[in-house]
Amino acid sequence: MESSEIMRQVDDLHTRYIRIIDDERWEEWPHLFTESCLYKIITRENFDQGLPLSVMECQSRGMLTDRVTGLRTINVYEPHRYLHQISGLAIEHIDGHTARCRSNYLVIRTMLDGAMSVFSAGVYLDQIVLGPGKPLFKERVVVADSRRIETLLVFPL
Amino acid sequence: MESSEIMRQVDDLHTRYIRIIDDERWEEWPHLFTESCLYKIITRENFDQGLPLSVMECQSRGMLTDRVTGLRTINVYEPHRYLHQISGLAIEHIDGHTARCRSNYLVIRTMLDGAMSVFSAGVYLDQIVLGPGKPLFKERVVVADSRRIETLLVFPL
Amino acid sequence: MESSEIMRQVDDLHTRYIRIIDDERWEEWPHLFTESCLYKIITRENFDQGLPLSVMECQSRGMLTDRVTGLRTINVYEPHRYLHQISGLAIEHIDGHTARCRSNYLVIRTMLDGAMSVFSAGVYLDQIVLGPGKPLFKERVVVADSRRIETLLVFPL
Amino acid sequence: MLEWPAEGVSRAPYRVMSDPEIYAQEQERIFRGPVWNYLCLEAELPEPGSFRTTSIGDTPILVARNKDGAIGAMVNRCAHKGAMLCVEAGGKRQHFTCPYHNWTYDLTGELCGVAFQHGVGGQGGMPKDFDLAQHGLERVRTASYQGLVFGTFSSSVEPLETYLGPGMTAHLQRVFHKPIAILGYHHQTLENNWKLYMENSRDPYHATILHTFYATFKLNRLTMDGGITVEHGGWHSINYSKGATLREGSYEGTGIRSVVEGVGLADPSLIERKQEFEDGITVAIQSLFPSCVNQQIYNTLALRRIEPLGPLRSELHWTIFGYRDDDPALRAMRLKQSNLIGPGGYVSIDDGVIGEWVQRGIAGSGAHSSAVMEMGGRDIVSTTGSRATEATLRGFWNGYRNLMDC
Amino acid sequence: MLEWPAEGVSRAPYRVMSDPEIYAQEQERIFRGPVWNYLCLEAELPEPGSFRTTSIGDTPILVARNKDGAIGAMVNRCAHKGAMLCVEAGGKRQHFTCPYHNWTYDLTGELCGVAFQHGVGGQGGMPKDFDLAQHGLERVRTASYQGLVFGTFSSSVEPLETYLGPGMTAHLQRVFHKPIAILGYHHQTLENNWKLYMENSRDPYHATILHTFYATFKLNRLTMDGGITVEHGGWHSINYSKGATLREGSYEGTGIRSVVEGVGLADPSLIERKQEFEDGITVAIQSLFPSCVNQQIYNTLALRRIEPLGPLRSELHWTIFGYRDDDPALRAMRLKQSNLIGPGGYVSIDDGVIGEWVQRGIAGSGAHSSAVMEMGGRDIVSTTGSRATEATLRGFWNGYRNLMDC
Amino acid sequence: MLEWPAEGVSRAPYRVMSDPEIYAQEQERIFRGPVWNYLCLEAELPEPGSFRTTSIGDTPILVARNKDGAIGAMVNRCAHKGAMLCVEAGGKRQHFTCPYHNWTYDLTGELCGVAFQHGVGGQGGMPKDFDLAQHGLERVRTASYQGLVFGTFSSSVEPLETYLGPGMTAHLQRVFHKPIAILGYHHQTLENNWKLYMENSRDPYHATILHTFYATFKLNRLTMDGGITVEHGGWHSINYSKGATLREGSYEGTGIRSVVEGVGLADPSLIERKQEFEDGITVAIQSLFPSCVNQQIYNTLALRRIEPLGPLRSELHWTIFGYRDDDPALRAMRLKQSNLIGPGGYVSIDDGVIGEWVQRGIAGSGAHSSAVMEMGGRDIVSTTGSRATEATLRGFWNGYRNLMDC
Ligand code: FES
Ligand code: FES
Ligand code: FES
Ligand SMILES: [Fe+3]
Ligand SMILES: [Fe+3]
Ligand SMILES: [Fe+3]
């Protein structure tokens, strides 16, 4: 594939990702990942010290699905929405069919009463498997700049 | 037109849009729309319930112009500026010369004294008429995530 | 060079710029500028009144290097990180090998304890020297919307 | 604690706009005192099980229509350990179940179930003498008038109709004379004390001056027929004008900033109006003590409710409506005219900031001074014809002083 | 100032959750009073010179291991003009040098250097009688138990082991029986008073109701063997259950919201567990007055510390650990199960919001009412078998009343 | 309310840095008491009609040059109902018209017009006895010295020159000896009490220690000739040094963190300086009670004004200037050196955070302790030669105690 086409596909995957989350079409979210995958949210405090603890860590597409079950039917929380911004997306390395990518994300959270806040900001460290079909995340590690979470985190970032 | 060329044009229209607003070149803003057009800011609270009320609704280019008259000479408010960020721009459908597009926007508002806040975040739902000349908005519906407005809204988003 | 290739290079320079700053790889930052260069952070309050005072002003690559010395070994401040978002990047003019560009930036600052805030938002006004090699900033003027700085500014924006 | 200036209601000490102790007293003496607080509309509770969340001052309130169709209100606070029962703006429920330990209340607020009341396997559970009937939700007395639901914590306040008085009820009848249809909501945070907004809402003096749009495009001027009605010692008021009666003069060329010369609308369809009411009134703002505003501006109709958020902040909740039998053209006209109102309305934009400018203006040495309200004299009387008066504001302060005992 | 309801510890007036004066009194009488405050883990101070910053109520604290390997604590405030000496969460230092004027303290808090003490060129400097020994850091008395470091401002509080009592120390011995390894940290801001979190942490009643995940996937139900242990007049408590003893019934079909029917896990490996402790306990929450929680949920182990941030806000600091000798499989299991805990944990997500819902529920008229805690009776006793009790909460309020003298 | 430590001005109780009641008292006794508050520069009011908005403590202030060219100040608060008259930092006006109801004031604050004063069509309007002259803006007495405009609410304060005293006026004459040109503004919010900043500004002890840039690049060291001048009982002070007189030693190899070894500037043109003043002083910080700083650091000249924003926050306003007759090279030098100052200045960056670190350090148990200021003795005297002293700080607290009566 040409590099501009790869970039286009990767960019498109990112657009679909934020669209699905920000539109709360949670059920589609696991399908942006390969069956065997890693999705992990870790704070920079732990990441930089080499501490393995994450805020959320899904080691299979099943675990992604379970997070959707959690937020749909299990957990108690106040309804809210995310709004993503992404900048600085770059493909850092391509190895066969896998692209290692990186980007800056920002999530604004809006609560029921309208309160908005900068909920999370940081980087996406991705491994993306390129097509024949649409590209999929093999790995997405979300490194959040802030060491703390306001109230709770129930939606993936 | 090639799809990459359409994307370029649409992207360029978005860049001009935020440049005009963030630079306060209000008089140029109506000219990004077709003569017969719709520009509307609606909160998700109303949008999701199917309630028609909007915060601002211009049903013609004349009404856009009148909003500029309003902010230039009629309304009383404290001077402030907007700064836009846009992500996830996607063309969702093309029907003849009209592209249906969508993107995430974020507006930071800065007041005279320097106070900055996340003023609005949400999605742009657009109908864009493609050239022969430069593309224009036939419709821009701004769906704001927050149900509330801080103090007032006098500039278009 | 083709215009799409120029845009790609300019975009790439921006991505490297925010990556270097947000990853705190400060030593690489001066190398994104030409030897003789201008880097300047000015508030819109001063900029719009034609007042020359800036918050930071480096008139040579040496002065950029000295800012890195300052933040690495001289100044006392609480550790924190920046996270950039950029939108609306446009090449406004090309004159020989120099492109005049412009974009909207947003910087989220995260403190040690995890506190996040909208630290700065505004525009980048750039003069970029195009290759044969990688493009470099000949001039970057950062016009910050807010007239005030929270606590201090020690990292370049 | 609070000493009132000797001049009486033609003065209001600025201190009441920022003092936290006065704010706490207002909660007790005004919001939880002998007043009727507007809560929501019956139309928002269409069926048994429909509920809305709202507030009385700082207290979160739940209004629900029960199985019999009757409307009741209660504090939105579980009787066990205090959790809010509902966080959404509204919806439909069979009963209210607390998320914390599943205590369950019926739609009237009676406690009807306590999880593990009898323990597990014969152990634990509530004491034998625990009486569900003693642990219902704190009830708020409600009364409706023409579809508006009001609530009170007071057992001594007069009946709602008496509280409102004949002039106010007549005006409510005028607007709510047939079934309404809700067109949407606005919410707007204001960086000012709630009373600065209530003053603003009932101030005929500012209307045609601050709101340049009104005067410039002749929607509302003091040189129209109109008047103000005060009632219940001025606690409530209406300020109205009749667009068709405009006389030129008094604005043009006087240097009053409120008419912008040489400005027109590119699309004047915005201010086309339909004469809906036979009395010829085209703009009418009714302000009900302590926190409700009933608005008609041309063909836009809205109820506004101010929610205090501490002494220095408040949130204005707007409910915009039309009538259920509006034809499409009239409905479209209302929606187009909604550009006049709300946080982005040509008219009401100005009110968004003016309260904040007062709040900041009265900081510091302002705590020692007072607002001066002598326009139209120093007493509280209704007038027809002239609206160059602040009697409506003096009325507000009369109500305030009555309740705050100052 | 604060009058307690006649019912005693089965009531807690909501006013204590928001009143700023009560908050200030708590700082004095509780956090700086005769209690032992959990500070950090010895494992976080591996070597001489290791330090951690933490807090006791509002006071910033510095804990350090000195050259002799002993651990001490002091207020993180320069004795000169008050600057914090360290802002990082932890690290290693030879001594503590204040950034402002370079006063230097050794690792025990003794002042050992004052810049320009003797002036420059014979002029200026400190008075001759200035005695470094009088200007050390404010010291905080510390004591450790099984690797947990506690600190107190009190000279009269009983020794740490007595303060904790035999049941509490036995449980700490159980968990901290071999060297631990820290797996990471969570930090979580809560929009509620710190006591609402401490109540929550020791509330067996909510555990299997609010936390639908527990009941649905049978990690924790009241129909398991389990119990609660209260000690030191209920100041401290443990709430535990044994997963292998589950009896069906009492949840299914009762309409209690806490079991979601027809839901399964696509990847059930999440809730595979290893029986680590011989006593069969699979979930145990130990709550130590005033501000520490020691948690075992399956194979996740954590210490939690609540930091008050004014009356209406707090921050919960989590330290997640395993043992140093964990094999890779067990380590991986702990990390996978960490999906259950923290701000994004299937179980603890719910606790993130519930305190805020209480805080908002008790606003306004709530200042006049009280929480009701009569589950399991009205006294403070340990129970085995049943956890349908709020004795642990009554115990907390007993400690609170003892110290606050109310 | 506030009891001072027995040691007197060599101590300052930390409580004054956070207590809201003390803050309110300071507004009354200091900012609205017998002091002269720096407001703005005459150069910012070039012509009749020029105005600037500024503040005295919490009170918003408007300074204007009237038609006769005289400068006056008034509270920026409409005499009607309190709205701010101007929100911009400055500009030019013929008169001040309130946006709310169009009351109009001339440039001296006299009320000259009330909209609809005589009603409309003979109805309404102000009472006949309403006297415009009684409803002007609250005036603030002003006085200028060398182009600096000061204001006071006090009628008893001594004349400005006496208030400043001969040493202070001499230094102002030195800097403001010819027309200035404004180069720009900085604004910087500080998360600390305003007094922590004023202490910092007049503290010679920190200057060459905290500010590593000073000592490392030899801009300012205690081993230069220099001194401190205190006046008016220490209310005001100057702290100065002469760059050309540097003696090596006392910094190198002492372990004082303030000299970074082995560091150089890649572009040393930054610290080239021009000797502008004959006295050889290269750095001089003049601190005028209560809230003004006049700064010369090499060729950068600035006035700084601290605005309190509640007990825990403040905003520092910087006005950077040169002289009108600067040649391009000198102007460029000033601008290049402006990298030393402001919120991003090599020197002043450090001051941005240090006040916050003190504010956080003195939280909690800090309310019971005090800062210790014994460097250079315990009294308040000027010294030449040595700057190893805190006499300037003791002087500040002397002023504070005088006014606060504690
Ligand atoms: S708080 Fe509602 S059931 Fe316990
Ligand atoms: S405040 Fe620590 S040395 Fe001065
Ligand atoms: S408040 Fe200024 S004119 Fe009324
Ligand atoms: Fe109005
Ligand atoms: Fe829980
Ligand atoms: Fe300094």
PDB file of N, CA, C and O in Angstrom, chain A residues 45-46 51-54 57 59-60 63 66-67 73-76 78 147-153, chain E residues 182-189 212 260 265-267 336 339 343-344 346 349-350 352 357 360:
ATOM      1  N   GLU A  45       1.704   8.730  35.588  1.00  0.00           N
ATOM      2  CA  GLU A  45       2.380   8.469  36.859  1.00  0.00           C
ATOM      3  C   GLU A  45       2.861   7.021  36.919  1.00  0.00           C
ATOM      4  O   GLU A  45       4.011   6.754  37.243  1.00  0.00           O
ATOM      5  N   ASN A  46       1.972   6.092  36.593  1.00  0.00           N
ATOM      6  CA  ASN A  46       2.370   4.683  36.613  1.00  0.00           C
ATOM      7  C   ASN A  46       3.265   4.331  35.425  1.00  0.00           C
ATOM      8  O   ASN A  46       4.275   3.658  35.570  1.00  0.00           O
ATOM      9  N   LEU A  51       5.314   1.140  36.485  1.00  0.00           N
ATOM     10  CA  LEU A  51       4.338   0.399  37.287  1.00  0.00           C
ATOM     11  C   LEU A  51       3.231  -0.105  36.372  1.00  0.00           C
ATOM     12  O   LEU A  51       2.726   0.637  35.529  1.00  0.00           O
ATOM     13  N   PRO A  52       2.849  -1.350  36.509  1.00  0.00           N
ATOM     14  CA  PRO A  52       1.954  -1.949  35.506  1.00  0.00           C
ATOM     15  C   PRO A  52       0.486  -1.601  35.660  1.00  0.00           C
ATOM     16  O   PRO A  52      -0.306  -1.871  34.754  1.00  0.00           O
ATOM     17  N   LEU A  53       0.094  -1.019  36.777  1.00  0.00           N
ATOM     18  CA  LEU A  53      -1.340  -0.827  37.036  1.00  0.00           C
ATOM     19  C   LEU A  53      -1.994   0.096  36.018  1.00  0.00           C
ATOM     20  O   LEU A  53      -1.485   1.182  35.716  1.00  0.00           O
ATOM     21  N   SER A  54      -3.152  -0.319  35.541  1.00  0.00           N
ATOM     22  CA  SER A  54      -3.912   0.535  34.631  1.00  0.00           C
ATOM     23  C   SER A  54      -5.287   0.838  35.215  1.00  0.00           C
ATOM     24  O   SER A  54      -5.737   0.172  36.154  1.00  0.00           O
ATOM     25  N   GLU A  57      -8.155  -2.229  31.611  1.00  0.00           N
ATOM     26  CA  GLU A  57      -7.259  -3.027  30.774  1.00  0.00           C
ATOM     27  C   GLU A  57      -8.015  -4.222  30.211  1.00  0.00           C
ATOM     28  O   GLU A  57      -8.430  -5.113  30.953  1.00  0.00           O
ATOM     29  N   GLN A  59      -7.848  -7.367  27.669  1.00  0.00           N
ATOM     30  CA  GLN A  59      -6.826  -8.199  27.023  1.00  0.00           C
ATOM     31  C   GLN A  59      -7.395  -9.075  25.920  1.00  0.00           C
ATOM     32  O   GLN A  59      -6.720  -9.980  25.433  1.00  0.00           O
ATOM     33  N   SER A  60      -8.644  -8.825  25.568  1.00  0.00           N
ATOM     34  CA  SER A  60      -9.286  -9.593  24.498  1.00  0.00           C
ATOM     35  C   SER A  60     -10.494  -8.796  24.038  1.00  0.00           C
ATOM     36  O   SER A  60     -10.972  -7.907  24.751  1.00  0.00           O
ATOM     37  N   MET A  63     -13.201  -8.955  26.530  1.00  0.00           N
ATOM     38  CA  MET A  63     -13.143  -8.004  27.653  1.00  0.00           C
ATOM     39  C   MET A  63     -13.614  -6.616  27.235  1.00  0.00           C
ATOM     40  O   MET A  63     -14.146  -5.864  28.060  1.00  0.00           O
ATOM     41  N   ASP A  66     -17.268  -6.908  27.457  1.00  0.00           N
ATOM     42  CA  ASP A  66     -17.729  -6.887  28.846  1.00  0.00           C
ATOM     43  C   ASP A  66     -17.757  -5.467  29.396  1.00  0.00           C
ATOM     44  O   ASP A  66     -18.607  -5.134  30.230  1.00  0.00           O
ATOM     45  N   ARG A  67     -16.831  -4.642  28.938  1.00  0.00           N
ATOM     46  CA  ARG A  67     -16.878  -3.242  29.376  1.00  0.00           C
ATOM     47  C   ARG A  67     -18.158  -2.567  28.859  1.00  0.00           C
ATOM     48  O   ARG A  67     -18.751  -1.733  29.535  1.00  0.00           O
ATOM     49  N   THR A  73     -25.397  -2.040  31.461  1.00  0.00           N
ATOM     50  CA  THR A  73     -26.364  -2.679  32.354  1.00  0.00           C
ATOM     51  C   THR A  73     -25.890  -2.851  33.784  1.00  0.00           C
ATOM     52  O   THR A  73     -26.712  -3.118  34.663  1.00  0.00           O
ATOM     53  N   ILE A  74     -24.614  -2.730  34.039  1.00  0.00           N
ATOM     54  CA  ILE A  74     -24.133  -3.063  35.383  1.00  0.00           C
ATOM     55  C   ILE A  74     -23.871  -1.819  36.228  1.00  0.00           C
ATOM     56  O   ILE A  74     -24.376  -1.698  37.337  1.00  0.00           O
ATOM     57  N   ASN A  75     -23.100  -0.908  35.703  1.00  0.00           N
ATOM     58  CA  ASN A  75     -22.602   0.159  36.574  1.00  0.00           C
ATOM     59  C   ASN A  75     -23.578   1.312  36.750  1.00  0.00           C
ATOM     60  O   ASN A  75     -24.415   1.589  35.892  1.00  0.00           O
ATOM     61  N   VAL A  76     -23.445   1.929  37.889  1.00  0.00           N
ATOM     62  CA  VAL A  76     -24.262   3.077  38.278  1.00  0.00           C
ATOM     63  C   VAL A  76     -23.398   4.325  38.133  1.00  0.00           C
ATOM     64  O   VAL A  76     -22.306   4.398  38.698  1.00  0.00           O
ATOM     65  N   GLU A  78     -23.633   8.781  36.658  1.00  0.00           N
ATOM     66  CA  GLU A  78     -24.473   9.847  36.120  1.00  0.00           C
ATOM     67  C   GLU A  78     -24.241   9.942  34.620  1.00  0.00           C
ATOM     68  O   GLU A  78     -23.092   9.991  34.163  1.00  0.00           O
ATOM     69  N   ARG A 147      -2.747  12.223  36.704  1.00  0.00           N
ATOM     70  CA  ARG A 147      -2.723  11.033  37.550  1.00  0.00           C
ATOM     71  C   ARG A 147      -4.080  10.770  38.166  1.00  0.00           C
ATOM     72  O   ARG A 147      -4.312   9.736  38.756  1.00  0.00           O
ATOM     73  N   ARG A 148      -4.998  11.708  38.038  1.00  0.00           N
ATOM     74  CA  ARG A 148      -6.268  11.492  38.713  1.00  0.00           C
ATOM     75  C   ARG A 148      -7.465  11.511  37.773  1.00  0.00           C
ATOM     76  O   ARG A 148      -7.411  12.071  36.687  1.00  0.00           O
ATOM     77  N   ILE A 149      -8.520  10.881  38.246  1.00  0.00           N
ATOM     78  CA  ILE A 149      -9.778  10.789  37.505  1.00  0.00           C
ATOM     79  C   ILE A 149     -10.816  11.549  38.312  1.00  0.00           C
ATOM     80  O   ILE A 149     -10.920  11.367  39.521  1.00  0.00           O
ATOM     81  N   GLU A 150     -11.584  12.360  37.635  1.00  0.00           N
ATOM     82  CA  GLU A 150     -12.687  13.052  38.311  1.00  0.00           C
ATOM     83  C   GLU A 150     -13.858  12.108  38.486  1.00  0.00           C
ATOM     84  O   GLU A 150     -14.445  11.667  37.486  1.00  0.00           O
ATOM     85  N   THR A 151     -14.198  11.767  39.702  1.00  0.00           N
ATOM     86  CA  THR A 151     -15.365  10.961  40.067  1.00  0.00           C
ATOM     87  C   THR A 151     -15.241   9.501  39.624  1.00  0.00           C
ATOM     88  O   THR A 151     -15.203   8.617  40.437  1.00  0.00           O
ATOM     89  N   LEU A 152     -15.217   9.256  38.333  1.00  0.00           N
ATOM     90  CA  LEU A 152     -15.141   7.870  37.865  1.00  0.00           C
ATOM     91  C   LEU A 152     -14.867   7.857  36.369  1.00  0.00           C
ATOM     92  O   LEU A 152     -15.060   8.856  35.673  1.00  0.00           O
ATOM     93  N   LEU A 153     -14.426   6.703  35.902  1.00  0.00           N
ATOM     94  CA  LEU A 153     -14.226   6.489  34.473  1.00  0.00           C
ATOM     95  C   LEU A 153     -14.974   5.226  34.093  1.00  0.00           C
ATOM     96  O   LEU A 153     -14.605   4.133  34.540  1.00  0.00           O
TER      97      LEU A 153
ATOM     98  N   ILE E 182       4.636  -2.923  45.104  1.00  0.00           N
ATOM     99  CA  ILE E 182       3.632  -1.952  44.674  1.00  0.00           C
ATOM    100  C   ILE E 182       3.415  -2.048  43.168  1.00  0.00           C
ATOM    101  O   ILE E 182       4.369  -2.054  42.394  1.00  0.00           O
ATOM    102  N   LEU E 183       2.141  -2.147  42.793  1.00  0.00           N
ATOM    103  CA  LEU E 183       1.805  -2.307  41.377  1.00  0.00           C
ATOM    104  C   LEU E 183       1.398  -0.994  40.720  1.00  0.00           C
ATOM    105  O   LEU E 183       1.378  -0.900  39.496  1.00  0.00           O
ATOM    106  N   GLY E 184       1.069  -0.016  41.532  1.00  0.00           N
ATOM    107  CA  GLY E 184       0.697   1.272  40.952  1.00  0.00           C
ATOM    108  C   GLY E 184      -0.238   2.051  41.846  1.00  0.00           C
ATOM    109  O   GLY E 184      -0.606   1.608  42.943  1.00  0.00           O
ATOM    110  N   TYR E 185      -0.619   3.225  41.343  1.00  0.00           N
ATOM    111  CA  TYR E 185      -1.441   4.157  42.114  1.00  0.00           C
ATOM    112  C   TYR E 185      -2.667   4.581  41.307  1.00  0.00           C
ATOM    113  O   TYR E 185      -2.616   4.648  40.080  1.00  0.00           O
ATOM    114  N   HIS E 186      -3.729   4.858  42.019  1.00  0.00           N
ATOM    115  CA  HIS E 186      -4.868   5.579  41.449  1.00  0.00           C
ATOM    116  C   HIS E 186      -5.127   6.812  42.312  1.00  0.00           C
ATOM    117  O   HIS E 186      -4.888   6.771  43.533  1.00  0.00           O
ATOM    118  N   HIS E 187      -5.661   7.828  41.682  1.00  0.00           N
ATOM    119  CA  HIS E 187      -6.106   9.006  42.426  1.00  0.00           C
ATOM    120  C   HIS E 187      -7.458   9.393  41.854  1.00  0.00           C
ATOM    121  O   HIS E 187      -7.637   9.366  40.634  1.00  0.00           O
ATOM    122  N   GLN E 188      -8.356   9.759  42.722  1.00  0.00           N
ATOM    123  CA  GLN E 188      -9.748   9.945  42.293  1.00  0.00           C
ATOM    124  C   GLN E 188     -10.360  11.067  43.111  1.00  0.00           C
ATOM    125  O   GLN E 188     -10.402  10.983  44.336  1.00  0.00           O
ATOM    126  N   THR E 189     -10.793  12.117  42.445  1.00  0.00           N
ATOM    127  CA  THR E 189     -11.445  13.186  43.195  1.00  0.00           C
ATOM    128  C   THR E 189     -12.932  12.872  43.334  1.00  0.00           C
ATOM    129  O   THR E 189     -13.575  12.400  42.397  1.00  0.00           O
ATOM    130  N   THR E 212     -23.867  -3.807  41.537  1.00  0.00           N
ATOM    131  CA  THR E 212     -24.533  -4.845  40.768  1.00  0.00           C
ATOM    132  C   THR E 212     -23.552  -5.906  40.272  1.00  0.00           C
ATOM    133  O   THR E 212     -23.895  -7.073  40.154  1.00  0.00           O
ATOM    134  N   VAL E 260     -28.574  -8.339  37.730  1.00  0.00           N
ATOM    135  CA  VAL E 260     -29.050  -8.161  36.370  1.00  0.00           C
ATOM    136  C   VAL E 260     -29.228  -9.534  35.763  1.00  0.00           C
ATOM    137  O   VAL E 260     -28.299 -10.341  35.732  1.00  0.00           O
ATOM    138  N   LEU E 265     -20.466 -12.677  31.125  1.00  0.00           N
ATOM    139  CA  LEU E 265     -19.205 -12.083  30.712  1.00  0.00           C
ATOM    140  C   LEU E 265     -18.696 -12.802  29.471  1.00  0.00           C
ATOM    141  O   LEU E 265     -18.622 -14.036  29.442  1.00  0.00           O
ATOM    142  N   ALA E 266     -18.356 -12.046  28.452  1.00  0.00           N
ATOM    143  CA  ALA E 266     -17.799 -12.653  27.245  1.00  0.00           C
ATOM    144  C   ALA E 266     -16.431 -13.256  27.557  1.00  0.00           C
ATOM    145  O   ALA E 266     -16.038 -14.257  26.954  1.00  0.00           O
ATOM    146  N   ASP E 267     -15.729 -12.650  28.463  1.00  0.00           N
ATOM    147  CA  ASP E 267     -14.417 -13.183  28.842  1.00  0.00           C
ATOM    148  C   ASP E 267     -14.380 -13.351  30.359  1.00  0.00           C
ATOM    149  O   ASP E 267     -13.945 -12.467  31.102  1.00  0.00           O
ATOM    150  N   LYS E 336      -5.143  -8.215  35.990  1.00  0.00           N
ATOM    151  CA  LYS E 336      -6.408  -8.350  35.264  1.00  0.00           C
ATOM    152  C   LYS E 336      -7.582  -7.985  36.177  1.00  0.00           C
ATOM    153  O   LYS E 336      -8.483  -7.251  35.793  1.00  0.00           O
ATOM    154  N   ASN E 339      -9.257  -4.492  37.036  1.00  0.00           N
ATOM    155  CA  ASN E 339     -10.449  -3.965  36.372  1.00  0.00           C
ATOM    156  C   ASN E 339     -11.648  -3.863  37.318  1.00  0.00           C
ATOM    157  O   ASN E 339     -12.658  -3.257  36.971  1.00  0.00           O
ATOM    158  N   PRO E 343     -10.882   3.992  40.055  1.00  0.00           N
ATOM    159  CA  PRO E 343     -11.915   4.883  39.508  1.00  0.00           C
ATOM    160  C   PRO E 343     -12.640   4.286  38.310  1.00  0.00           C
ATOM    161  O   PRO E 343     -13.725   4.739  37.963  1.00  0.00           O
ATOM    162  N   GLY E 344     -12.045   3.266  37.677  1.00  0.00           N
ATOM    163  CA  GLY E 344     -12.693   2.643  36.528  1.00  0.00           C
ATOM    164  C   GLY E 344     -13.023   1.188  36.787  1.00  0.00           C
ATOM    165  O   GLY E 344     -13.192   0.425  35.839  1.00  0.00           O
ATOM    166  N   TYR E 346     -15.111  -2.170  37.819  1.00  0.00           N
ATOM    167  CA  TYR E 346     -16.494  -2.632  37.722  1.00  0.00           C
ATOM    168  C   TYR E 346     -17.231  -2.494  39.058  1.00  0.00           C
ATOM    169  O   TYR E 346     -18.416  -2.212  39.112  1.00  0.00           O
ATOM    170  N   ILE E 349     -16.550   1.792  40.496  1.00  0.00           N
ATOM    171  CA  ILE E 349     -17.137   2.900  39.725  1.00  0.00           C
ATOM    172  C   ILE E 349     -18.336   3.482  40.471  1.00  0.00           C
ATOM    173  O   ILE E 349     -18.480   4.693  40.616  1.00  0.00           O
ATOM    174  N   ASP E 350     -19.179   2.574  40.952  1.00  0.00           N
ATOM    175  CA  ASP E 350     -20.437   2.998  41.583  1.00  0.00           C
ATOM    176  C   ASP E 350     -20.194   3.876  42.811  1.00  0.00           C
ATOM    177  O   ASP E 350     -20.965   4.788  43.106  1.00  0.00           O
ATOM    178  N   GLY E 352     -17.839   5.902  43.147  1.00  0.00           N
ATOM    179  CA  GLY E 352     -17.381   7.212  42.712  1.00  0.00           C
ATOM    180  C   GLY E 352     -18.504   8.229  42.694  1.00  0.00           C
ATOM    181  O   GLY E 352     -18.326   9.392  43.058  1.00  0.00           O
ATOM    182  N   TRP E 357     -24.020  11.945  44.873  1.00  0.00           N
ATOM    183  CA  TRP E 357     -25.480  11.980  44.882  1.00  0.00           C
ATOM    184  C   TRP E 357     -26.019  12.224  46.294  1.00  0.00           C
ATOM    185  O   TRP E 357     -27.063  12.834  46.481  1.00  0.00           O
ATOM    186  N   ARG E 360     -25.409  16.015  47.041  1.00  0.00           N
ATOM    187  CA  ARG E 360     -26.404  16.874  46.402  1.00  0.00           C
ATOM    188  C   ARG E 360     -27.793  16.651  46.999  1.00  0.00           C
ATOM    189  O   ARG E 360     -28.608  17.576  47.082  1.00  0.00           O
TER     190      ARG E 360
END
